[in-house]
Rosetta silent file (secondary structure, phi, psi, omega in degrees, C-alpha in Angstrom):
SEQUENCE: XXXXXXXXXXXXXXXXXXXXXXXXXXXXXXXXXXXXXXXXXXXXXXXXXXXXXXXXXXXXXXXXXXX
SCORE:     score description
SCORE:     0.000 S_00000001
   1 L     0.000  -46.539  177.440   36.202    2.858  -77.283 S_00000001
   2 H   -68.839  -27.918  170.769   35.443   -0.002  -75.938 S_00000001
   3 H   -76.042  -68.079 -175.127   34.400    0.733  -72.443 S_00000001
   4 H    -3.970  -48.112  167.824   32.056    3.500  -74.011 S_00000001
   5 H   -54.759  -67.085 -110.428   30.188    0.072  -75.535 S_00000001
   6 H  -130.718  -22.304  147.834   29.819   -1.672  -72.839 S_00000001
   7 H   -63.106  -28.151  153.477   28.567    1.529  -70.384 S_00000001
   8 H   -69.501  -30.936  149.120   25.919    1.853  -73.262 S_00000001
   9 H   -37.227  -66.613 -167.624   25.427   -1.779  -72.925 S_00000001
  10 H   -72.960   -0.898 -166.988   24.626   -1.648  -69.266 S_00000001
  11 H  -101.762   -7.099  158.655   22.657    1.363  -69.561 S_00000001
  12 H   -59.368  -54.938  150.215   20.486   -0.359  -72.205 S_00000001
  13 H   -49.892  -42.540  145.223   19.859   -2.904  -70.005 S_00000001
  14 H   -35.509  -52.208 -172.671   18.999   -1.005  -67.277 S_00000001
  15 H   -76.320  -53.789  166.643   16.799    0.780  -69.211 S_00000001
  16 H   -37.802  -95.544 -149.211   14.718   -2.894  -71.119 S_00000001
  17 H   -26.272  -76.024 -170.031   14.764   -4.026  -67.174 S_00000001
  18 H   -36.217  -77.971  167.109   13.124   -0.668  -65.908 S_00000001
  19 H   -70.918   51.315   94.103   10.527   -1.304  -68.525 S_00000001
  20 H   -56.771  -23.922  168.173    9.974   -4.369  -68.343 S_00000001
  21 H   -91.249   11.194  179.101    9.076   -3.614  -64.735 S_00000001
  22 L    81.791   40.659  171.267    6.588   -0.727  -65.477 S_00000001
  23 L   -95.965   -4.576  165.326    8.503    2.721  -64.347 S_00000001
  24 L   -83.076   -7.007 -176.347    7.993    4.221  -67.599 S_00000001
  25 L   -48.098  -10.370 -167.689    4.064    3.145  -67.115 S_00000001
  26 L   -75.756  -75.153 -154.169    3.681    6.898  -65.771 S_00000001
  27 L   -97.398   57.489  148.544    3.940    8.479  -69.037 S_00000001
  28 L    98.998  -34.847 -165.866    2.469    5.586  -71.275 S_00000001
  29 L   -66.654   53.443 -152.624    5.644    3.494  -71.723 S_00000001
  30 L  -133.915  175.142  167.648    5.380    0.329  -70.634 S_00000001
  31 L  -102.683  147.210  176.790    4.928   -3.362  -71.929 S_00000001
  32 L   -32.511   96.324 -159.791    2.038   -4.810  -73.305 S_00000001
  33 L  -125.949   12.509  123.028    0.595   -6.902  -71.061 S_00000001
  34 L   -89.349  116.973 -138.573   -2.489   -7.848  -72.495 S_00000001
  35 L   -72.169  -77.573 -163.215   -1.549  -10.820  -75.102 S_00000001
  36 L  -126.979   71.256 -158.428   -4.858  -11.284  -76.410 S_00000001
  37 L   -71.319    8.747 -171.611   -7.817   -9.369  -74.807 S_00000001
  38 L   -86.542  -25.636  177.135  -10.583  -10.588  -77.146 S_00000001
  39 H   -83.607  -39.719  171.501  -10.800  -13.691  -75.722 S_00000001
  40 H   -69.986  -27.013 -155.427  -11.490  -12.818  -72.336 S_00000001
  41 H   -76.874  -36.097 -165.590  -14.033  -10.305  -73.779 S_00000001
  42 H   -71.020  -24.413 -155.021  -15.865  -13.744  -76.050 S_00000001
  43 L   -32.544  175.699  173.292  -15.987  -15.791  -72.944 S_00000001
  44 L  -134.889  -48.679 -173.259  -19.984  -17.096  -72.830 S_00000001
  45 L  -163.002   99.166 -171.722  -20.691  -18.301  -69.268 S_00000001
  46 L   -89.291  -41.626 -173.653  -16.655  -18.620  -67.807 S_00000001
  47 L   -84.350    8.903  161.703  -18.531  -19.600  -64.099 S_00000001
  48 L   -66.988  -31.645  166.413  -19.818  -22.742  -65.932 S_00000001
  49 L   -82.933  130.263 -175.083  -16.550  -24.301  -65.808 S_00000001
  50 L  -109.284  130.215  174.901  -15.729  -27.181  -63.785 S_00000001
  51 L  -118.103  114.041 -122.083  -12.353  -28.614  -63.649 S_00000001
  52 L  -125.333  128.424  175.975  -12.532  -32.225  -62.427 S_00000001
  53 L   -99.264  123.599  173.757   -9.107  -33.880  -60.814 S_00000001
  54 L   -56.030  152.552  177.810   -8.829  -37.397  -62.125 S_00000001
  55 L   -74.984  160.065 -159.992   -8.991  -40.345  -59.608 S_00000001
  56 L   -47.855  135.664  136.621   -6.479  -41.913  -57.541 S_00000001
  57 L   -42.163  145.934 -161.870   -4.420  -44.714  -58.835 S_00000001
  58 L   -78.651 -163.879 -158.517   -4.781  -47.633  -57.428 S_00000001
  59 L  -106.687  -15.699  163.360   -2.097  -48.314  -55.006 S_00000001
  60 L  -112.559  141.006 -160.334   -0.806  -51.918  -56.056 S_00000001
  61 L   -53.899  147.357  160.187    1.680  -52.237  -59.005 S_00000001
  62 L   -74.559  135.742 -163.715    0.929  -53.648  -61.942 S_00000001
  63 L   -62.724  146.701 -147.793    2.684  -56.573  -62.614 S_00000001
  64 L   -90.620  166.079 -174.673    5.848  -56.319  -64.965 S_00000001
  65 L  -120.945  126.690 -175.941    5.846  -58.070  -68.483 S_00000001
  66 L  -106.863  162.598 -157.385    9.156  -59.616  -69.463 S_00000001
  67 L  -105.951    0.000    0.000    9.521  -59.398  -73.827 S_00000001
């Protein structure tokens, strides 16, 4: 009885893996991979955005404070 479980285990696994990697995507089965597509759709001007890397630190330590 028990190996019977645990060859339905692995084939249950096998099978979540396979879909999770899209080979049921042929006939429709696959996972969801767009989480929330409404958002991309609202966007307003998306090549307006600038993403700005903060400046260096300087390079000598600040001096330590003893309590």
């Amino acid at each position: 009885m028990m190996r019977w479980l645990m060859a339905l285990l692995l084939i249950l696994n096998a099978a979540t893996l396979a879909w999770q990697w899209d080979a049921f995507a042929h006939w429709g089965w696959g996972p969801n991979t767009a989480r929330e597509p409404e958002h991309t759709a609202n966007q307003i001007r998306p090549e307006a955005l600038q993403i700005e890397t903060p400046a260096p630190l300087s390079s000598t330590p600040a001096p330590a404070t003893n309590p």
